[in-house]
Amino acid sequence: MKLTQGEKSERSQGAILQAALRLFSKQGYRGTSIREIALEAGLSTGNVYHHFPDKEALFTTLLGQYWQAIEQPDFPFNKALAAGAFPDDLEALARAAEESVRIYRPYVDLIYIDVVEFEGTHIRKFYTGMSERFSSFLNHRFPGDALKDRMAPGFHPNTALMLVSRVFLQYFAVEILFGVPNQFGMDTPLAMAEISQILRAGMFRQEALPPGKP
Amino acid sequence: MKLTQGEKSERSQGAILQAALRLFSKQGYRGTSIREIALEAGLSTGNVYHHFPDKEALFTTLLGQYWQAIEQPDFPFNKALAAGAFPDDLEALARAAEESVRIYRPYVDLIYIDVVEFEGTHIRKFYTGMSERFSSFLNHRFPGDALKDRMAPGFHPNTALMLVSRVFLQYFAVEILFGVPNQFGMDTPLAMAEISQILRAGMFRQEALPPGKP
DNA sequence: TATTTGACCAACCGACCGTTCGTTTTTTAA
DNA sequence: TTAAAAAACGAACGGTCGGTTGGTCAAATA
């Protein structure tokens, strides 16, 4: 097979990034050397520096890939949102969260790596922007007061969306990344059902709500 | 001042661990060298190896300290639980979560370091045991069906306790460790109030609950 | 066809790593 | 007072790190 120069370059860069992602997600940033990356990518260390200015550029490029994937409509969690899983089908949202974490697992690792080894520098803006992204989604999806009329009073609908997203995504981060099965003391589908139930209708019986709260 | 041999040893070990905690939490495990730790502790590198077998022992010892602190009754979150914050005063639980993360911040960092640099090996049992610890707390605190009678049907009371704990602790981990202020698009006290409201009474108006769910 | 460009590699650099070890200083016990 | 033990030191070891250099060779360009 004959490869044009541009194809060769692209293929090498892809191999480098792929290897870097695999190794970073397993060993962390400082725990992974350029030599390992080059070896796994099947080329020399010098060549890595031909395609990328330094080690950190590998990391930030990978974070950029994840950033882009997260905003794509075919990102599992976005797909579930677009399909109307919120607010009625929280279980579907939970399944989408699981799929998102499972498929993008090595990328999710990068977030934790950034917190530990870069003091959260790169991913801070991602967490900062999450609320605004959800908010603008809700405004487009539920114009007017259609959603607010179905919601209980005392909170913004966006708080509910943020809450359920965080709960589900964190649950599967702990299950998949941390490697903890049955963290709630029951199997995952049951835990998802019970959590969804609480988020929908609250933990108290209606007649047993504590007094003095709005 | 004259120090007995045991006191000297204890003081040095303490200085080493304190320095290691500070540096690990800021730079990660591999990003911190024994030389740095020894320098910050004010003694020689050789002496570090006199008190600890290797670098990893520093890390596991610190995790052990955290483990022990978490089980102590004066750990802020435990104190709030013992004071009866669950299930009625979720806001108090939120404040206790904030205090727990703020005071033990460098130790909380160790958890993320373990996930990134040790594949979660050391902290897995901590997450695994959390549900069981809460469960036995509930059994002692609310014998019989006293709690279950106030709770809505469809979930174990322990699921509710796990859920609120995880939500609050994660919120402040993101705020304090990740460095993200106002992650829900509003100030923290308001976010805590809104989240508590949803956990108490659910996100739907009573008459607008989606059909087909238990 | 002559020349330039870009992909690539082996060898190398200085810095730093975790750890070892011979030695010195301080405390303890006889 | 003295000998053993513990605490502390710091140079040195073998190795790895991120990054650089100088060169080869095929593809693009003219």
XYZ file of C-alpha atoms in Angstrom, chain B residues 26-135:
110
model
C -0.456 19.371 45.252
C 1.695 17.480 42.760
C 0.478 13.927 42.758
C 2.433 10.820 43.742
C 4.920 10.490 40.926
C 5.206 14.251 40.693
C 6.648 14.350 44.198
C 10.175 13.139 44.962
C 11.581 11.786 48.184
C 14.107 14.619 48.112
C 11.333 17.201 48.117
C 9.602 15.457 50.985
C 12.818 15.255 53.003
C 13.611 18.902 52.309
C 10.156 20.059 53.371
C 10.316 17.853 56.470
C 13.724 19.305 57.309
C 15.775 16.104 57.261
C 17.784 13.945 54.922
C 16.591 11.580 52.251
C 18.387 8.715 53.935
C 16.454 9.365 57.094
C 13.165 9.049 55.252
C 14.193 5.514 54.357
C 15.109 4.894 57.934
C 11.502 5.501 58.987
C 9.643 4.107 55.963
C 10.502 1.152 53.753
C 9.722 2.889 50.472
C 7.825 5.718 48.851
C 4.567 3.827 48.530
C 4.500 3.225 52.286
C 4.193 6.984 52.752
C 1.142 7.003 50.545
C -0.567 4.023 52.128
C 0.145 5.331 55.618
C -1.532 8.629 54.756
C -4.518 6.801 53.314
C -4.700 4.833 56.558
C -4.814 8.068 58.536
C -7.707 9.272 56.404
C -9.498 5.988 56.754
C -9.236 6.239 60.506
C -10.380 9.877 60.576
C -13.440 9.031 58.511
C -14.583 6.478 61.050
C -14.117 8.817 64.018
C -17.278 10.241 65.608
C -15.888 13.784 65.405
C -15.534 13.653 61.648
C -17.838 16.520 60.613
C -20.096 14.427 58.436
C -20.433 11.753 61.124
C -21.156 14.422 63.697
C -24.015 15.791 61.615
C -25.407 12.303 61.131
C -25.180 11.573 64.852
C -26.910 14.884 65.558
C -29.882 13.700 63.535
C -29.438 15.767 60.377
C -30.750 12.849 58.337
C -33.405 12.791 57.071
C -34.933 16.095 58.103
C -32.150 18.670 57.904
C -30.421 18.024 54.621
C -28.993 21.537 54.599
C -27.088 20.726 57.782
C -25.788 17.613 56.094
C -24.657 19.725 53.166
C -22.770 22.082 55.461
C -21.141 19.117 57.172
C -20.102 17.751 53.789
C -18.520 21.079 52.929
C -16.637 21.181 56.200
C -15.480 17.584 55.778
C -14.056 18.251 52.340
C -12.556 21.595 53.317
C -10.766 20.363 56.426
C -9.635 17.045 54.949
C -8.978 18.422 51.511
C -5.425 17.083 51.124
C -6.605 13.640 52.168
C -9.484 13.750 49.708
C -6.921 14.484 47.032
C -5.313 11.146 47.857
C -8.437 9.363 46.662
C -8.156 10.872 43.224
C -4.420 10.238 43.199
C -5.090 6.600 43.963
C -7.537 6.351 41.080
C -5.145 7.974 38.643
C -1.796 6.578 39.739
C -2.701 3.273 41.408
C -5.804 2.350 39.409
C -7.922 2.785 42.522
C -6.289 -0.191 44.221
C -6.099 1.263 47.705
C -9.403 3.113 47.965
C -11.707 0.555 46.392
C -12.557 -1.048 49.703
C -13.454 2.363 51.079
C -16.121 2.927 48.459
C -17.274 -0.649 48.727
C -17.807 -0.334 52.478
C -19.575 3.025 52.443
C -23.040 1.585 51.882
C -22.595 -0.959 54.639
C -21.358 1.671 57.111
C -24.376 3.848 56.430
C -26.678 0.870 56.610
